[in-house]
Tab-separated table of N, CA and C in Angstrom:
chain	number	residue	atom	x	y	z
X	293	MET	N	0.188	-6.984	-8.143
X	293	MET	CA	0.706	-7.418	-6.787
X	293	MET	C	0.177	-6.614	-5.399
X	294	HIS	N	-0.107	-7.160	-4.832
X	294	HIS	CA	-1.106	-7.048	-3.675
X	294	HIS	C	0.009	-6.125	-2.737
X	295	ALA	N	-0.367	-5.601	-2.003
X	295	ALA	CA	0.463	-4.988	-0.811
X	295	ALA	C	2.045	-5.447	0.406
X	296	PRO	N	2.530	-5.232	0.601
X	296	PRO	CA	3.464	-6.371	0.477
X	296	PRO	C	3.305	-6.142	2.496
X	297	THR	N	3.878	-7.945	3.253
X	297	THR	CA	2.931	-8.013	4.319
X	297	THR	C	4.553	-8.422	5.230
X	298	ALA	N	4.906	-7.546	5.962
X	298	ALA	CA	5.888	-7.690	7.012
X	298	ALA	C	5.896	-8.105	7.932
X	299	PHE	N	6.866	-8.737	8.411
X	299	PHE	CA	6.720	-9.547	9.893
X	299	PHE	C	8.211	-9.888	10.529
X	300	ALA	N	8.163	-9.248	11.778
X	300	ALA	CA	9.654	-9.700	12.671
X	300	ALA	C	9.920	-11.748	12.911
X	301	VAL	N	11.599	-11.304	12.878
X	301	VAL	CA	12.134	-12.903	12.610
X	301	VAL	C	13.108	-12.022	13.711
X	302	GLY	N	12.605	-12.610	14.884
X	302	GLY	CA	13.872	-12.252	16.334
X	302	GLY	C	14.210	-10.219	15.769
X	303	ARG	N	15.198	-10.429	15.252
X	303	ARG	CA	15.823	-8.761	15.527
X	303	ARG	C	15.351	-7.786	14.272
X	304	PHE	N	14.975	-9.128	13.665
X	304	PHE	CA	15.042	-8.023	11.785
X	304	PHE	C	13.269	-8.180	11.682
X	305	LEU	N	13.081	-7.602	9.970
X	305	LEU	CA	11.760	-6.786	10.240
X	305	LEU	C	11.695	-7.754	8.286
X	306	VAL	N	11.042	-8.120	8.313
X	306	VAL	CA	10.844	-9.146	6.585
X	306	VAL	C	9.714	-8.783	5.985
X	307	THR	N	10.254	-8.627	4.828
X	307	THR	CA	8.926	-7.749	4.078
X	307	THR	C	9.536	-8.614	2.256
X	308	PRO	N	8.367	-9.130	1.940
X	308	PRO	CA	8.131	-9.541	0.883
X	308	PRO	C	8.265	-8.389	-0.729
X	309	LEU	N	8.730	-9.110	-1.797
X	309	LEU	CA	8.195	-8.102	-2.520
X	309	LEU	C	8.686	-8.665	-3.573
X	310	THR	N	7.440	-8.525	-4.960
X	310	THR	CA	7.400	-9.038	-5.954
X	310	THR	C	7.684	-8.132	-7.270
X	311	ARG	N	7.110	-8.806	-8.458
X	311	ARG	CA	6.803	-7.701	-9.552
X	311	ARG	C	6.972	-8.827	-11.076
X	312	ARG	N	5.838	-8.058	-11.787
X	312	ARG	CA	5.247	-8.888	-12.634
X	312	ARG	C	6.593	-8.744	-13.285
X	313	THR	N	7.170	-9.876	-14.724
X	313	THR	CA	8.234	-9.721	-15.137
X	313	THR	C	7.385	-9.408	-17.132
X	314	GLU	N	8.854	-8.612	-17.496
X	314	GLU	CA	8.552	-8.782	-19.260
X	314	GLU	C	7.768	-9.786	-19.657
X	315	THR	N	7.590	-10.802	-19.341
X	315	THR	CA	7.486	-13.037	-19.671
X	315	THR	C	5.680	-12.956	-19.491
X	316	GLY	N	5.673	-12.283	-18.728
X	316	GLY	CA	3.864	-12.152	-17.543
X	316	GLY	C	4.409	-12.597	-16.412
X	317	HIS	N	5.073	-13.238	-15.861
X	317	HIS	CA	5.715	-14.088	-14.906
X	317	HIS	C	6.329	-13.280	-14.155
X	318	PHE	N	6.050	-13.533	-12.293
X	318	PHE	CA	6.516	-13.132	-11.088
X	318	PHE	C	7.918	-13.037	-10.740
X	319	ALA	N	8.621	-12.029	-10.627
X	319	ALA	CA	10.242	-11.845	-9.731
X	319	ALA	C	9.605	-12.027	-8.304
X	320	ALA	N	10.174	-12.561	-7.443
X	320	ALA	CA	10.043	-12.307	-5.729
X	320	ALA	C	11.453	-11.953	-5.640
X	321	SER	N	11.207	-11.007	-4.528
X	321	SER	CA	12.498	-10.102	-3.943
X	321	SER	C	12.382	-10.314	-2.645
X	322	VAL	N	13.416	-9.943	-1.688
X	322	VAL	CA	12.911	-10.164	-0.122
X	322	VAL	C	13.162	-8.567	0.808
X	323	SER	N	12.790	-8.295	1.443
X	323	SER	CA	13.625	-6.900	2.719
X	323	SER	C	13.806	-7.115	3.922
X	324	VAL	N	15.372	-7.852	4.298
X	324	VAL	CA	15.817	-7.593	5.353
X	324	VAL	C	16.205	-6.504	6.380
X	325	ARG	N	15.325	-6.521	7.483
X	325	ARG	CA	15.909	-4.628	7.757
X	325	ARG	C	16.164	-4.785	9.270
X	326	ARG	N	17.173	-4.139	9.590
X	326	ARG	CA	17.109	-4.538	10.405
X	326	ARG	C	17.761	-3.087	11.069
X	327	GLY	N	16.384	-2.370	11.914
X	327	GLY	CA	17.292	-0.692	12.341
X	327	GLY	C	17.105	0.030	11.213
X	328	MET	N	17.409	0.832	10.826
X	328	MET	CA	17.950	1.141	9.987
X	328	MET	C	18.542	1.112	8.662
X	329	HIS	N	18.730	-0.513	8.580
X	329	HIS	CA	19.118	-0.969	7.681
X	329	HIS	C	19.208	-1.927	7.233
X	330	ASP	N	19.161	-1.833	5.521
X	330	ASP	CA	17.934	-3.338	5.242
X	330	ASP	C	18.995	-3.734	3.889
X	331	ARG	N	18.829	-4.784	3.659
X	331	ARG	CA	19.024	-5.797	2.386
X	331	ARG	C	17.872	-5.914	1.391
X	332	ILE	N	18.639	-5.799	-0.167
X	332	ILE	CA	17.570	-6.572	-0.580
X	332	ILE	C	17.695	-7.624	-1.253
X	333	PHE	N	17.230	-9.021	-0.906
X	333	PHE	CA	17.443	-9.881	-1.561
X	333	PHE	C	16.625	-10.737	-2.949
X	334	ARG	N	17.248	-10.584	-4.161
X	334	ARG	CA	16.413	-10.908	-5.148
X	334	ARG	C	17.224	-12.164	-5.686
X	335	PHE	N	15.848	-13.249	-6.335
X	335	PHE	CA	15.795	-14.312	-6.370
X	335	PHE	C	15.763	-14.658	-8.013
X	336	LEU	N	16.303	-15.909	-8.196
X	336	LEU	CA	16.355	-16.011	-9.903
X	336	LEU	C	14.864	-16.926	-10.226
X	337	PRO	N	14.392	-18.099	-9.690
X	337	PRO	CA	12.762	-18.543	-9.729
X	337	PRO	C	11.754	-17.913	-10.494
X	338	ARG	N	11.683	-18.083	-11.406
X	338	ARG	CA	9.920	-17.163	-11.408
X	338	ARG	C	8.684	-17.827	-11.060
X	339	PHE	N	7.612	-17.079	-11.109
X	339	PHE	CA	6.669	-17.593	-10.621
X	339	PHE	C	5.546	-17.517	-11.362
X	340	ASP	N	4.590	-18.583	-11.768
X	340	ASP	CA	3.254	-17.794	-12.640
X	340	ASP	C	1.956	-17.358	-11.574
X	341	SER	N	2.731	-17.197	-10.810
X	341	SER	CA	1.670	-16.068	-9.564
X	341	SER	C	2.362	-15.557	-8.314
X	342	ASP	N	1.489	-14.823	-7.878
X	342	ASP	CA	2.299	-13.115	-7.192
X	342	ASP	C	1.850	-13.632	-6.101
X	343	VAL	N	0.742	-14.612	-5.535
X	343	VAL	CA	0.994	-15.471	-4.790
X	343	VAL	C	1.971	-16.657	-3.814
X	344	LEU	N	2.746	-17.151	-5.585
X	344	LEU	CA	3.500	-18.114	-5.309
X	344	LEU	C	4.763	-17.537	-4.789
X	345	ALA	N	5.247	-15.942	-5.683
X	345	ALA	CA	6.440	-15.080	-5.312
X	345	ALA	C	6.522	-14.672	-4.120
X	346	THR	N	5.699	-14.733	-3.389
X	346	THR	CA	4.898	-13.880	-2.327
X	346	THR	C	5.554	-15.140	-1.480
X	347	ARG	N	5.185	-16.574	-1.445
X	347	ARG	CA	5.217	-17.495	-0.325
X	347	ARG	C	6.968	-17.581	-0.239
X	348	TYR	N	7.164	-17.478	-1.582
X	348	TYR	CA	8.569	-18.000	-2.330
X	348	TYR	C	9.638	-16.725	-1.349
X	349	ALA	N	9.360	-15.360	-1.692
X	349	ALA	CA	9.882	-14.730	-0.557
X	349	ALA	C	9.896	-14.603	1.299
X	350	LEU	N	8.666	-14.530	1.574
X	350	LEU	CA	8.654	-14.224	2.770
X	350	LEU	C	9.711	-16.066	3.660
X	351	ASP	N	9.990	-17.598	2.349
X	351	ASP	CA	10.400	-18.409	2.992
X	351	ASP	C	11.938	-17.814	3.657
X	352	GLN	N	12.347	-17.530	2.262
X	352	GLN	CA	13.396	-17.204	2.404
X	352	GLN	C	13.868	-15.848	2.574
X	353	GLY	N	13.365	-15.384	3.234
X	353	GLY	CA	13.277	-13.983	4.005
X	353	GLY	C	13.518	-14.702	5.326
X	354	ARG	N	12.513	-15.408	5.578
X	354	ARG	CA	12.985	-16.695	7.121
X	354	ARG	C	14.271	-16.950	7.172
X	355	GLU	N	14.588	-17.893	6.156
X	355	GLU	CA	15.496	-18.746	6.622
X	355	GLU	C	16.849	-17.681	6.683
X	356	ILE	N	16.652	-16.471	5.435
X	356	ILE	CA	18.279	-15.479	6.246
X	356	ILE	C	18.751	-14.690	7.089
X	357	ALA	N	17.053	-14.763	7.957
X	357	ALA	CA	17.271	-13.146	9.157
X	357	ALA	C	17.347	-14.273	10.323
X	358	LEU	N	17.089	-15.953	9.974
X	358	LEU	CA	17.123	-16.900	11.167
X	358	LEU	C	18.701	-17.324	11.275
X	359	HIS	N	19.589	-17.645	9.565
X	359	HIS	CA	20.678	-18.095	10.029
X	359	HIS	C	21.297	-16.807	10.018
X	360	GLY	N	21.593	-15.904	9.927
X	360	GLY	CA	22.282	-14.574	9.868
X	360	GLY	C	23.534	-13.917	8.363
X	361	ALA	N	22.366	-14.768	7.303
X	361	ALA	CA	23.170	-14.367	5.819
X	361	ALA	C	22.867	-12.471	6.150
X	362	ALA	N	22.227	-12.099	6.515
X	362	ALA	CA	21.647	-10.418	6.250
X	362	ALA	C	22.283	-9.455	7.429
X	363	ALA	N	23.210	-9.608	8.633
X	363	ALA	CA	24.180	-9.371	8.759
X	363	ALA	C	25.621	-8.860	8.632
């Protein structure tokens, strides 16, 4: 797992998170933070690489931040 890259989307800070599962695939999740409060979203799809899982988490985090699901 490489170091997460956080980026700002409006007033939110989006940070992708990945982990290797017991089957060897990668799970994706994302932290969407606003001030001192953050929400963690975990996703069901599994990926063959850390890079693909990170990309998915970034895309989902951006959508969550832009469309208010994190509020």
